[in-house]
Amino acid sequence: MGEAKRRKQLGLMPTVHPFEARMAEDGGITLTRAPEDARLREQITDALRLSQPYGPAWASEYRTNYVMAGRPDAFLETAADVEAIPVPAHRRFAGDLVLGKAGPETAGVSFPVPGGSVRLREQQHSFDGKRWESFPSNADPRRALEYLMQHPAVQERGEVVATFRAEHWPEGRIDIEPDPPEELLDLLESVTREWHGETPEDWLDSHRGLLEQGGEEPEDDLPVPVARRLVLELRRPAPLLSPLSLAFATRGNVEFHPVTAQSSYSLDGENWLNYGDGEDAEPAPDDLMAELQNFLDIATVTVTVHADGRVQWADGDIPEEHQDSLKADLTQSTGAGNAAAWAEWTTHLFTDTFAGELEVPEGETLPVPVAVKLDIPKDALGDPDPLAQTFMESEVTFNGQDWRDLYSEELPEELQPYAAGQGAN
């Protein structure tokens, strides 16, 4: 106890404040569980209001997730087809405000706030405020993108509502023309700093990247711009969010689109040079599709984790230097070797993967598989972050012989008795 107190006083341990909140259609936040300190409550509500979309932006995000989950039963050809998908009005969050130094996040979504971070452990939505559900948190991103990109409506873009030019100087000064409404000023400045970089190194790196994107080959000793001008198009959210949207950031109900071809920089504060000349300065749709295909073709290795704690892979798939850490990481994150922890993890796996499709009667539990296959990106093996942030569960077996595809359009045979609306036999 004394050591923990000492470490906390030294700032070596974080202070965690759990919270639960609801968000209305207009972005209003209601805390249903939160710390008593008004300052901490305000920090939580401000973070949620800034980070979570609402109104049209929430509609776009929900419909995109709906499509990526493979739920539409017909092709979405136009924006009107997308807008016909009903959107739940109720949302709720469970998470923590973490102040002080913390270790790597192991679950959920995390974003920074002054002095720490807000971690969202659970996000749910509801049409009536009574029955709550969430989209699968562990969906195969390759298959989800394939579902999304097959719909022609994914190419629809949001309407331009305003265009601004931000003149940015490294010491922090930002001048915006024309004068924006007061509620947009901080957002425009924040997006401009994020685009150009918060540090001198990021400032130069982003400048170099834009020159390369415009077709130049910058020298190693590239001069540092003394000022930069960024043209930003503000658009309404696109009907579906996709890699083709080119939006750099979404804040509230606005998408921020940098117009590289109209942006410029100065080496002396007087003369300005353009980053690009027309559309050649921005990625063409074909380039984006090529990058998307590269993502879809990401190299992975398959690892089998057994309920009894064994972790197996094909000979030569895992470099020797990563084998011990891989086993330790996967047994810890799945609970393998501990019957109760394994059952809890696999239950979450099924309820997340088949959100809304399973209904477990009170007092009953889902069957527990004896092994699960995981697809792990090869380039994640040497990362310090937990593999739970990157691996994708692909198949399960309940008897050690018959494998069930988690991303099949039908529930695994062993889970069929628990299909929603059917009840256990």
Short mmCIF file of C-alpha atoms in Angstrom, two decimals, residues 7 56 61 72-73 82 109 119 171 175 188 250 258 268 319 327 341 366 382:
data_model
loop_
_atom_site.label_atom_id
_atom_site.label_comp_id
_atom_site.label_asym_id
_atom_site.label_seq_id
_atom_site.Cartn_x
_atom_site.Cartn_y
_atom_site.Cartn_z
CA ARG A 7 4.29 5.71 -6.98
CA PRO A 56 -25.52 14.12 -39.87
CA GLU A 61 -20.77 6.87 -39.31
CA PRO A 72 -27.72 -4.20 -46.69
CA ASP A 73 -29.59 -6.71 -48.84
CA VAL A 82 -27.97 5.37 -48.18
CA VAL A 109 -10.67 3.52 -28.17
CA ARG A 119 -10.67 5.65 -22.93
CA GLU A 171 5.71 30.29 -33.67
CA ASP A 175 -4.61 34.04 -39.56
CA LEU A 188 -9.96 25.56 -38.01
CA THR A 250 -14.28 15.37 -39.05
CA PRO A 258 -7.28 20.22 -47.38
CA ASP A 268 11.14 34.34 -46.74
CA PRO A 319 10.56 -15.75 -36.20
CA LYS A 327 2.70 -16.95 -26.66
CA ALA A 341 -11.14 -16.39 -18.48
CA LEU A 366 -22.92 -19.91 -24.85
CA GLY A 382 7.76 -6.80 -33.44
#
